[in-house]
Short mmCIF file of C-alpha atoms and ligand atoms in Angstrom, two decimals:
data_model
loop_
_atom_site.label_atom_id
_atom_site.label_comp_id
_atom_site.label_asym_id
_atom_site.label_seq_id
_atom_site.Cartn_x
_atom_site.Cartn_y
_atom_site.Cartn_z
CA MET A 1 -8.77 104.97 -78.13
CA VAL A 2 -11.64 106.80 -76.67
CA ASP A 3 -14.99 105.34 -77.40
CA THR A 4 -15.66 102.19 -75.42
CA SER A 5 -19.22 101.55 -76.52
CA PHE A 6 -20.03 98.95 -79.09
CA THR A 7 -20.81 100.50 -82.42
CA HIS A 8 -22.85 98.80 -85.11
CA ILE A 9 -21.98 100.69 -88.25
CA ALA A 10 -24.33 100.81 -91.14
CA HIS A 11 -22.56 102.11 -94.22
CA SER A 12 -24.64 102.97 -97.19
CA THR A 13 -22.96 102.54 -100.55
CA GLN A 14 -23.71 102.16 -104.22
CA THR A 15 -22.40 99.10 -106.03
CA ILE A 16 -22.41 97.34 -109.32
CA GLN A 17 -23.60 93.91 -108.13
CA GLN A 18 -26.02 92.56 -105.60
CA ARG A 19 -23.63 91.27 -102.95
CA TYR A 20 -24.00 92.33 -99.37
CA LEU A 21 -21.59 93.10 -96.57
CA HIS A 22 -22.40 93.54 -92.90
CA VAL A 23 -19.76 95.03 -90.58
CA ILE A 24 -19.98 94.99 -86.80
CA THR A 25 -17.47 97.33 -85.20
CA TRP A 26 -16.45 97.18 -81.56
CA GLY A 27 -14.02 99.40 -79.77
CA CYS A 28 -12.16 102.57 -80.58
CA GLN A 29 -12.40 105.20 -83.29
CA MET A 30 -9.50 103.59 -85.08
CA ASN A 31 -11.60 100.47 -85.52
CA VAL A 32 -14.38 102.63 -86.97
CA TYR A 33 -11.84 104.07 -89.42
CA ASP A 34 -10.58 100.57 -90.27
CA SER A 35 -14.12 99.27 -90.86
CA ASN A 36 -14.81 102.15 -93.23
CA ARG A 37 -11.63 101.32 -95.12
CA MET A 38 -12.68 97.64 -95.39
CA VAL A 39 -15.93 98.80 -96.95
CA ASP A 40 -13.96 100.94 -99.41
CA LEU A 41 -11.80 97.92 -100.29
CA LEU A 42 -14.75 95.65 -100.98
CA ARG A 43 -16.90 98.15 -102.87
CA PRO A 44 -15.05 97.55 -106.17
CA LEU A 45 -15.79 93.82 -105.76
CA GLY A 46 -19.48 94.67 -105.84
CA TYR A 47 -20.26 94.63 -102.12
CA LYS A 48 -23.02 96.86 -100.83
CA VAL A 49 -23.34 97.45 -97.10
CA THR A 50 -26.41 96.23 -95.29
CA ASP A 51 -27.33 96.68 -91.65
CA GLU A 52 -29.26 93.40 -91.77
CA ALA A 53 -26.83 90.58 -90.96
CA GLU A 54 -29.29 88.02 -92.37
CA LYS A 55 -28.96 89.58 -95.80
CA ALA A 56 -25.13 89.58 -95.92
CA ASP A 57 -22.89 87.37 -98.03
CA VAL A 58 -19.92 88.53 -95.96
CA LEU A 59 -20.11 89.20 -92.22
CA ILE A 60 -17.17 91.04 -90.64
CA LEU A 61 -16.72 91.31 -86.89
CA ASN A 62 -14.12 94.00 -86.16
CA THR A 63 -13.03 93.34 -82.59
CA CYS A 64 -11.45 95.14 -79.65
CA HIS A 65 -9.15 93.53 -77.09
CA ILE A 66 -8.50 96.42 -74.75
CA ARG A 67 -10.59 95.45 -71.72
CA ASP A 68 -13.20 93.19 -70.20
CA LYS A 69 -13.93 89.70 -71.42
CA ALA A 70 -13.01 90.59 -74.97
CA THR A 71 -12.36 87.08 -76.26
CA GLU A 72 -15.46 85.55 -74.70
CA LYS A 73 -17.60 88.33 -76.17
CA VAL A 74 -16.22 87.54 -79.60
CA PHE A 75 -17.09 83.84 -79.32
CA SER A 76 -20.56 84.64 -78.10
CA GLU A 77 -21.17 87.01 -81.04
CA LEU A 78 -19.70 84.41 -83.40
CA GLY A 79 -22.28 81.93 -82.12
CA ARG A 80 -24.98 84.30 -83.32
CA LEU A 81 -23.30 84.86 -86.68
CA ARG A 82 -22.90 81.09 -87.10
CA GLN A 83 -26.67 80.63 -86.89
CA ILE A 84 -27.13 83.25 -89.60
CA LYS A 85 -24.52 81.57 -91.77
CA GLU A 86 -26.11 78.13 -91.34
CA TYR A 87 -29.58 79.43 -92.06
CA ARG A 88 -28.39 81.24 -95.18
CA GLU A 89 -26.39 78.28 -96.44
CA ASP A 90 -29.42 75.99 -95.96
CA GLN A 91 -31.14 78.34 -98.40
CA GLY A 92 -28.25 77.92 -100.84
CA ASN A 93 -26.53 81.24 -100.10
CA PRO A 94 -22.80 80.86 -99.39
CA THR A 95 -21.85 83.08 -96.44
CA LEU A 96 -18.46 84.07 -95.19
CA ILE A 97 -17.57 85.09 -91.64
CA ALA A 98 -14.43 87.17 -91.05
CA VAL A 99 -12.98 88.18 -87.69
CA ALA A 100 -10.87 91.33 -87.79
CA GLY A 101 -9.17 93.65 -85.31
CA CYS A 102 -7.21 93.21 -82.12
CA VAL A 103 -8.81 89.99 -80.81
CA ALA A 104 -8.13 88.41 -84.21
CA GLN A 105 -4.52 89.55 -83.92
CA ALA A 106 -4.13 88.27 -80.36
CA GLU A 107 -5.98 84.97 -80.68
CA GLY A 108 -5.35 84.04 -84.33
CA GLU A 109 -5.40 80.24 -84.66
CA ILE A 110 -7.42 79.84 -81.45
CA ILE A 111 -10.39 81.46 -83.17
CA LEU A 112 -10.27 78.98 -86.03
CA LYS A 113 -9.90 76.08 -83.61
CA ARG A 114 -12.80 77.08 -81.40
CA ALA A 115 -14.98 78.38 -84.22
CA PRO A 116 -14.06 76.40 -87.36
CA TYR A 117 -17.03 77.90 -89.21
CA VAL A 118 -15.08 81.20 -89.30
CA ASP A 119 -13.55 81.65 -92.76
CA ILE A 120 -11.08 84.49 -92.30
CA VAL A 121 -9.09 85.84 -89.38
CA PHE A 122 -7.02 88.96 -89.95
CA GLY A 123 -5.29 91.57 -87.83
CA PRO A 124 -5.29 95.38 -88.02
CA GLN A 125 -2.18 95.52 -90.21
CA THR A 126 -3.31 93.11 -92.95
CA TYR A 127 -6.81 94.18 -93.90
CA HIS A 128 -5.64 95.69 -97.19
CA ARG A 129 -5.39 92.03 -98.30
CA LEU A 130 -9.10 91.43 -97.58
CA PRO A 131 -10.25 91.26 -101.22
CA LYS A 132 -7.64 88.58 -101.91
CA MET A 133 -8.53 86.69 -98.72
CA ILE A 134 -12.18 86.60 -99.78
CA LEU A 135 -11.27 85.35 -103.24
CA ASP A 136 -8.94 82.71 -101.74
CA VAL A 137 -11.71 81.39 -99.49
CA ALA A 138 -14.15 81.33 -102.40
CA ARG A 139 -11.69 79.42 -104.60
CA LYS A 140 -10.22 76.97 -102.13
CA SER A 141 -13.04 76.78 -99.61
CA GLY A 142 -10.50 76.68 -96.78
CA ASN A 143 -9.85 79.10 -93.92
CA VAL A 144 -7.46 82.02 -94.22
CA ILE A 145 -5.44 83.55 -91.41
CA GLU A 146 -3.44 86.78 -91.80
CA THR A 147 -2.03 88.05 -88.52
CA ASP A 148 1.56 88.93 -89.38
CA PHE A 149 2.95 92.45 -89.32
CA PRO A 150 3.74 92.86 -93.03
CA THR A 151 6.64 94.95 -94.26
CA GLU A 152 4.35 96.78 -96.68
CA SER A 153 2.08 99.44 -95.19
CA LYS A 154 -1.63 98.78 -95.56
CA PHE A 155 -2.13 102.50 -96.15
CA ASP A 156 -0.39 102.20 -99.52
CA PHE A 157 -3.13 99.81 -100.66
CA LEU A 158 -6.27 101.49 -99.38
CA PRO A 159 -8.50 103.19 -101.94
CA ALA A 160 -9.79 106.70 -101.30
CA PRO A 161 -13.32 106.85 -99.93
CA ASP A 162 -15.60 107.50 -102.89
CA GLU A 163 -18.74 108.59 -101.18
CA SER A 164 -19.82 111.31 -98.81
CA GLN A 165 -18.73 110.72 -95.22
CA GLY A 166 -20.93 113.39 -93.73
CA TYR A 167 -19.31 116.48 -92.28
CA THR A 168 -16.91 114.90 -89.81
CA ALA A 169 -14.37 112.17 -90.49
CA PHE A 170 -11.65 110.12 -88.83
CA LEU A 171 -8.21 109.94 -90.39
CA THR A 172 -5.58 107.57 -89.02
CA ILE A 173 -2.15 109.26 -89.10
CA GLN A 174 -0.18 107.07 -86.73
CA GLU A 175 -0.53 103.57 -85.44
CA GLY A 176 0.97 101.25 -82.89
CA CYS A 177 2.86 101.91 -79.71
CA ASP A 178 6.32 101.33 -78.25
CA LYS A 179 5.53 102.45 -74.72
CA PHE A 180 4.49 99.13 -73.18
CA CYS A 181 2.36 100.30 -70.28
CA SER A 182 2.03 97.41 -67.84
CA PHE A 183 -1.70 96.92 -68.46
CA CYS A 184 -2.00 97.43 -72.22
CA VAL A 185 -2.26 95.02 -75.15
CA VAL A 186 -1.91 97.64 -77.87
CA PRO A 187 1.85 97.21 -78.51
CA TYR A 188 1.12 93.50 -79.09
CA THR A 189 -2.02 93.84 -81.22
CA ARG A 190 -1.31 96.99 -83.25
CA GLY A 191 2.46 96.59 -83.42
CA ALA A 192 5.28 99.12 -83.30
CA GLU A 193 4.69 102.86 -83.50
CA GLU A 194 4.58 104.09 -87.08
CA SER A 195 3.60 107.43 -88.64
CA ARG A 196 2.13 107.83 -92.12
CA PRO A 197 3.92 110.22 -94.50
CA VAL A 198 2.62 113.81 -94.51
CA GLN A 199 1.65 113.84 -98.19
CA ALA A 200 -0.53 110.72 -97.90
CA ILE A 201 -2.40 112.34 -94.99
CA VAL A 202 -2.77 115.68 -96.79
CA ASP A 203 -4.09 113.89 -99.88
CA GLU A 204 -6.61 111.90 -97.86
CA ALA A 205 -7.73 115.01 -95.94
CA THR A 206 -8.03 117.04 -99.15
CA HIS A 207 -10.14 114.28 -100.66
CA LEU A 208 -12.38 114.13 -97.58
CA CYS A 209 -12.86 117.91 -97.72
CA SER A 210 -13.74 117.72 -101.40
CA LEU A 211 -16.54 115.34 -100.33
CA GLY A 212 -17.82 117.99 -97.90
CA VAL A 213 -16.01 117.08 -94.67
CA LYS A 214 -15.53 120.10 -92.36
CA GLU A 215 -13.99 118.48 -89.31
CA ILE A 216 -11.25 115.85 -89.22
CA SER A 217 -10.20 113.86 -86.15
CA LEU A 218 -6.64 112.69 -86.53
CA LEU A 219 -6.24 109.27 -84.97
CA GLY A 220 -3.34 107.38 -83.49
CA GLN A 221 -2.57 105.34 -80.38
CA ASN A 222 0.12 107.92 -79.66
CA VAL A 223 -1.07 110.62 -81.98
CA ASN A 224 0.97 113.42 -80.42
CA ALA A 225 4.14 111.37 -80.96
CA TYR A 226 3.45 111.71 -84.71
CA HIS A 227 6.71 112.03 -86.68
CA GLY A 228 6.04 111.46 -90.36
CA GLN A 229 8.14 111.96 -93.45
CA GLY A 230 7.49 115.46 -94.78
CA PRO A 231 7.41 116.42 -98.46
CA ASP A 232 10.61 118.44 -97.84
CA GLY A 233 12.49 115.32 -96.72
CA ASN A 234 12.38 116.32 -93.05
CA ILE A 235 10.43 114.67 -90.26
CA TRP A 236 7.28 116.63 -89.41
CA ASP A 237 5.59 116.65 -86.02
CA LEU A 238 1.87 116.92 -85.28
CA VAL A 239 1.97 120.72 -85.11
CA LYS A 240 3.53 121.09 -88.54
CA LEU A 241 1.07 118.55 -89.94
CA ALA A 242 -1.92 120.34 -88.37
CA GLU A 243 -0.69 123.69 -89.74
CA LYS A 244 -0.47 122.19 -93.21
CA LEU A 245 -3.91 120.58 -92.95
CA SER A 246 -5.34 123.93 -91.86
CA THR A 247 -4.63 125.33 -95.32
CA ILE A 248 -7.01 122.83 -96.99
CA PRO A 249 -10.03 124.73 -98.34
CA GLY A 250 -13.20 123.91 -96.44
CA LEU A 251 -11.52 122.34 -93.41
CA LEU A 252 -12.80 124.21 -90.34
CA ARG A 253 -11.85 121.97 -87.45
CA ILE A 254 -9.04 119.62 -86.49
CA ARG A 255 -9.03 117.29 -83.49
CA TYR A 256 -6.56 114.60 -82.46
CA THR A 257 -6.68 111.58 -80.19
CA THR A 258 -5.19 109.77 -78.22
CA SER A 259 -2.27 111.61 -76.71
CA HIS A 260 0.37 110.60 -74.19
CA PRO A 261 1.58 113.13 -71.57
CA ASN A 262 5.24 112.47 -72.44
CA ASP A 263 4.70 113.63 -76.03
CA MET A 264 2.81 116.81 -75.11
CA SER A 265 5.38 119.25 -76.52
CA ASP A 266 5.43 122.98 -75.79
CA SER A 267 4.83 123.68 -79.47
CA LEU A 268 1.68 121.52 -79.45
CA ILE A 269 0.46 123.35 -76.36
CA ALA A 270 1.16 126.68 -78.10
CA ALA A 271 -0.74 125.48 -81.18
CA HIS A 272 -3.88 125.32 -79.04
CA ARG A 273 -3.45 129.09 -78.66
CA ASP A 274 -2.20 129.96 -82.15
CA LEU A 275 -3.95 127.62 -84.58
CA PRO A 276 -7.65 128.53 -84.87
CA THR A 277 -8.57 125.22 -86.53
CA LEU A 278 -7.24 123.22 -83.58
CA MET A 279 -10.20 122.63 -81.29
CA PRO A 280 -9.96 123.54 -77.60
CA PHE A 281 -10.33 119.95 -76.47
CA LEU A 282 -7.67 117.51 -75.32
CA HIS A 283 -7.96 113.86 -74.39
CA LEU A 284 -4.85 113.24 -72.30
CA PRO A 285 -5.05 109.97 -70.35
CA VAL A 286 -3.35 110.06 -66.95
CA GLN A 287 -4.61 106.64 -65.74
CA SER A 288 -3.74 107.28 -62.07
CA GLY A 289 -3.01 110.15 -59.69
CA SER A 290 -0.45 108.15 -57.68
CA ASP A 291 3.25 108.30 -58.52
CA ARG A 292 3.72 104.80 -57.15
CA ILE A 293 1.07 103.37 -59.48
CA LEU A 294 2.21 105.47 -62.47
CA LYS A 295 5.65 103.94 -61.95
CA SER A 296 4.34 100.39 -61.79
CA MET A 297 2.22 101.14 -64.88
CA ASN A 298 5.44 102.13 -66.68
CA ARG A 299 3.85 105.40 -67.74
CA GLY A 300 7.15 107.27 -67.68
CA HIS A 301 5.88 110.47 -66.01
CA THR A 302 4.91 111.69 -62.56
CA VAL A 303 1.77 113.31 -61.24
CA SER A 304 3.47 116.70 -60.95
CA GLU A 305 4.62 116.49 -64.56
CA TYR A 306 1.00 115.93 -65.59
CA TYR A 307 -0.10 118.94 -63.50
CA ALA A 308 2.60 121.04 -65.17
CA ILE A 309 1.30 120.14 -68.66
CA ILE A 310 -2.25 121.00 -67.68
CA GLU A 311 -1.15 124.31 -66.20
CA LYS A 312 0.65 125.25 -69.43
CA LEU A 313 -2.37 124.20 -71.49
CA LYS A 314 -4.78 126.25 -69.41
CA LYS A 315 -2.46 129.24 -69.75
CA ALA A 316 -2.25 128.83 -73.53
CA ARG A 317 -5.97 128.17 -73.98
CA PRO A 318 -7.94 129.02 -70.82
CA ASP A 319 -11.20 127.52 -72.11
CA ILE A 320 -9.67 124.16 -73.11
CA ALA A 321 -11.91 121.18 -72.32
CA LEU A 322 -9.92 118.38 -70.72
CA SER A 323 -10.60 114.69 -71.00
CA SER A 324 -8.76 111.70 -69.59
CA ASP A 325 -8.74 107.94 -69.01
CA PHE A 326 -8.45 106.36 -65.57
CA ILE A 327 -7.76 102.78 -64.59
CA ILE A 328 -9.06 101.79 -61.19
CA GLY A 329 -7.63 98.82 -59.33
CA HIS A 330 -4.37 98.36 -61.20
CA PRO A 331 -2.37 95.64 -59.36
CA GLY A 332 -0.97 97.06 -56.13
CA GLU A 333 -3.36 100.05 -55.95
CA THR A 334 -3.95 100.85 -52.28
CA ASN A 335 -6.66 103.06 -50.86
CA GLU A 336 -4.04 105.79 -50.55
CA ASP A 337 -3.22 105.51 -54.25
CA PHE A 338 -6.89 105.74 -55.10
CA LYS A 339 -7.30 108.82 -52.90
CA ALA A 340 -4.42 110.40 -54.84
CA THR A 341 -6.37 109.79 -58.08
CA MET A 342 -9.44 111.41 -56.53
CA LYS A 343 -7.32 114.41 -55.53
CA LEU A 344 -5.96 114.79 -59.06
CA VAL A 345 -9.51 114.76 -60.45
CA GLN A 346 -10.67 117.34 -57.91
CA ASP A 347 -7.67 119.57 -58.66
CA ILE A 348 -7.82 119.48 -62.45
CA THR A 349 -11.55 119.12 -63.21
CA PHE A 350 -12.42 117.35 -66.43
CA ALA A 351 -15.02 118.21 -69.05
CA GLN A 352 -15.42 114.48 -69.64
CA ALA A 353 -13.47 111.33 -68.83
CA PHE A 354 -13.48 107.57 -69.22
CA SER A 355 -12.79 105.33 -66.26
CA PHE A 356 -12.36 101.59 -66.22
CA LYS A 357 -11.79 98.77 -63.80
CA TYR A 358 -8.41 97.22 -64.42
CA SER A 359 -8.78 93.99 -66.38
CA PRO A 360 -5.81 91.66 -66.85
CA ARG A 361 -4.77 91.28 -70.50
CA PRO A 362 -2.95 88.09 -71.45
CA GLY A 363 0.69 88.72 -72.26
CA THR A 364 0.96 92.03 -70.40
CA SER A 365 3.22 92.48 -67.37
CA ALA A 366 0.49 93.60 -64.93
CA ALA A 367 -1.56 90.49 -65.66
CA VAL A 368 0.97 88.26 -63.87
CA SER A 369 1.31 90.52 -60.81
CA MET A 370 0.54 88.82 -57.50
CA ASN A 371 -1.11 91.99 -56.19
CA GLN A 372 -4.42 91.85 -58.03
CA ILE A 373 -7.20 93.90 -56.44
CA ALA A 374 -10.48 92.22 -55.47
CA GLU A 375 -13.44 93.01 -57.72
CA PRO A 376 -15.69 94.51 -54.99
CA GLU A 377 -12.89 96.92 -54.06
CA LYS A 378 -12.48 97.95 -57.69
CA ASP A 379 -16.26 98.39 -58.03
CA ALA A 380 -16.50 100.64 -54.97
CA ARG A 381 -13.57 102.82 -56.07
CA LEU A 382 -14.86 103.10 -59.62
CA GLN A 383 -18.29 104.19 -58.40
CA GLU A 384 -16.77 106.89 -56.20
CA LEU A 385 -14.62 108.21 -59.05
CA GLN A 386 -17.39 108.12 -61.64
CA ALA A 387 -19.76 110.09 -59.41
CA VAL A 388 -17.24 112.94 -59.24
CA LEU A 389 -16.41 112.79 -62.95
CA LYS A 390 -20.12 112.93 -63.79
CA ASP A 391 -20.61 116.01 -61.61
CA GLN A 392 -17.63 117.70 -63.24
CA GLN A 393 -19.01 116.98 -66.71
CA THR A 394 -22.40 118.42 -65.76
CA GLN A 395 -20.75 121.49 -64.28
CA PHE A 396 -18.64 121.99 -67.40
CA ASN A 397 -21.77 121.85 -69.55
CA LYS A 398 -23.71 124.18 -67.24
CA ASP A 399 -20.87 126.68 -67.42
CA THR A 400 -21.46 127.07 -71.16
CA VAL A 401 -25.08 128.22 -70.66
CA GLY A 402 -25.36 131.88 -71.70
CA ARG A 403 -22.23 131.72 -73.89
CA LYS A 404 -22.21 132.21 -77.65
CA ILE A 405 -20.35 129.31 -79.24
CA PRO A 406 -19.70 128.25 -82.85
CA ILE A 407 -21.51 124.98 -83.53
CA LEU A 408 -20.74 122.77 -86.50
CA PHE A 409 -24.15 121.45 -87.53
CA THR A 410 -23.88 117.92 -88.92
CA HIS A 411 -27.40 116.43 -88.90
CA LYS A 412 -31.08 116.98 -88.20
CA GLY A 413 -32.13 117.06 -84.57
CA ARG A 414 -34.57 114.63 -83.03
CA LYS A 415 -37.49 117.04 -83.07
CA GLU A 416 -39.08 118.68 -86.09
CA GLY A 417 -37.23 121.84 -87.16
CA GLN A 418 -34.14 121.06 -85.10
CA ILE A 419 -30.57 120.82 -86.33
CA ALA A 420 -27.76 119.31 -84.27
CA GLY A 421 -24.00 119.22 -84.09
CA LYS A 422 -20.99 119.71 -81.85
CA SER A 423 -19.40 122.58 -79.97
CA PRO A 424 -15.61 123.05 -80.13
CA TYR A 425 -15.57 121.31 -76.71
CA LEU A 426 -17.21 118.21 -78.24
CA GLN A 427 -20.57 118.83 -76.58
CA ALA A 428 -23.73 117.79 -78.43
CA VAL A 429 -25.81 120.89 -79.18
CA HIS A 430 -29.14 121.34 -80.93
CA ALA A 431 -31.08 124.42 -82.03
CA GLN A 432 -34.12 125.38 -84.09
CA GLY A 433 -32.79 126.01 -87.58
CA ASN A 434 -33.13 125.45 -91.27
CA ASP A 435 -31.72 122.19 -92.70
CA SER A 436 -29.68 124.29 -95.13
CA LEU A 437 -27.40 125.15 -92.20
CA ILE A 438 -26.33 121.52 -91.86
CA GLY A 439 -22.67 121.39 -92.85
CA GLN A 440 -22.02 124.91 -91.60
CA GLU A 441 -20.54 126.37 -88.46
CA CYS A 442 -22.97 128.85 -86.87
CA MET A 443 -22.95 131.00 -83.74
CA VAL A 444 -25.34 129.65 -81.14
CA GLU A 445 -26.25 131.04 -77.75
CA ILE A 446 -26.51 128.16 -75.31
CA ASP A 447 -29.85 128.34 -73.46
CA GLU A 448 -30.10 125.15 -71.48
CA CYS A 449 -28.09 122.20 -70.22
CA LEU A 450 -30.05 118.95 -70.68
CA THR A 451 -28.99 115.45 -69.59
CA PHE A 452 -27.13 114.43 -72.74
CA SER A 453 -26.96 117.63 -74.74
CA LEU A 454 -27.20 121.41 -74.76
CA SER A 455 -29.94 123.38 -76.43
CA GLY A 456 -29.35 126.80 -77.93
CA SER A 457 -30.57 129.49 -80.30
CA LEU A 458 -28.93 130.62 -83.50
CA VAL A 459 -27.49 134.10 -83.19
CA LYS A 460 -25.74 134.48 -86.52
CA GLU A 461 -26.32 132.34 -89.58
CA SER A 462 -22.74 131.28 -90.32
CA THR A 463 -19.11 131.71 -89.37
CA SER A 464 -17.92 129.65 -92.35
CA HIS A 465 -15.96 131.38 -95.07
N1 LIG B 501 -7.76 97.37 -68.07
C1 LIG B 501 -8.54 98.46 -67.94
N2 LIG B 501 -8.44 99.55 -68.72
C2 LIG B 501 -7.52 99.51 -69.70
N3 LIG B 501 -7.19 100.41 -70.64
C3 LIG B 501 -6.21 99.90 -71.40
N4 LIG B 501 -5.89 98.67 -70.97
C4 LIG B 501 -6.69 98.41 -69.92
C5 LIG B 501 -6.83 97.31 -69.04
N5 LIG B 501 -6.06 96.23 -69.15
C6 LIG B 501 -7.81 101.72 -70.72
C7 LIG B 501 -6.77 102.84 -70.54
C8 LIG B 501 -6.60 103.38 -71.92
C9 LIG B 501 -7.99 103.18 -72.48
C10 LIG B 501 -8.11 103.20 -73.96
O1 LIG B 501 -8.36 101.90 -72.01
O2 LIG B 501 -7.31 103.81 -69.67
O3 LIG B 501 -6.19 104.73 -71.94
FE1 LIG B 502 -1.28 101.28 -74.42
FE2 LIG B 502 0.37 102.80 -72.94
FE3 LIG B 502 0.76 102.55 -75.60
FE4 LIG B 502 -1.35 103.96 -74.70
S1 LIG B 502 0.83 104.48 -74.37
S2 LIG B 502 -1.37 102.42 -76.35
S3 LIG B 502 -1.90 102.80 -72.83
S4 LIG B 502 0.93 100.92 -74.08
#
């Protein structure tokens, strides 16, 4: 779970009939993956994606419950979708509203009670049943709710994507979590930790690469705890899986997110040195730099253990770009604890990081703590932390100026004649170059560090084989 911005996804597809689907996706990359899979599931039913909600016969709101006023945001967005539905139905166009994702899982019936105009509510583990749910609503004109954790795996029912994804793609390899950090809803909304079998992942990755994908981000709430059934009957870890994926023709880059410090094995650290496809970037949330708070968060590791992992990583791959998540104002966090977090940040230095004010999640242990921190205190601490993290990010980017770096070009730049893509360190880079280089990895000398991106010049047309 990395991206916290709201993402409105517009998928473009080809279909057999004129029925339209509009998907709004909030939250993490796994939700983006799930929304794409929902589109794949509905394509055979004749649904074409539109980015105009007013045009859609089916409106799906894929929700996130991780922070903030998640539930209230959902009801406010549903109010907007209701108006669209009513307007369309006045014109004689039946319209269906579906609420998916973690808020759907957590709130279930409450959504249907407060917003009876919603037709379908389904959680992250049941969306493979979406075509049937839509048919059921159409036939019975009643609401459908599917928020159980079924024994069958949704992955066994998802069709392969049948259209180009661009040059980068997400691939969920593991889902759920058994760690129960004090602040987190994930174990309740996504369920128990489960890894997909190796062959299913290899097949999906091979298919993506046959569509032109060059970079795959492996997703999981605890992705580095991956332990899937291998084709040889043994359990494979993330390293073995990544090594196997590296043999797929056309696949140049592998990333993975999100990792937990306790599952950062020595072999995974070594893979950052030995496996050229594994990008020198690691998102490894630490949440706090205070042992006292880490303990009350139930994180299961200490600050010095985190330092030790980082030291090993930097030894294995000196240029590795580090990323993390921080929670500010967890119940019981004193000024001393916060200073310890600031010290950790100063000591390690991050290429990028996400930091959040603690927000109580219903059903989690921290939410009922009597030691909640006042909002103004959280605000002040967050501001102080974010200022340092921003400076570190800028410094990291400035340090790449003058270096020659392979850039995977994925799209046209904003200005005429520009192409744009990502560095191995996940920085946005653009350069003057021919469109024919889009989809290739090329050597670029970084010339300048701008506010949101780097600009560079092509030095060699391609590193791709
Ligand atoms: N309050 C604030 N931040 C949270 N996160 C998870 N739960 C909460 C919460 N209740 C943050 C953590 C996690 C990231 C995805 O979201 O930092 O790593
Ligand atoms: Fe949530 Fe902790 Fe599990 Fe991450 S490891 S998903 S923060 S409970």
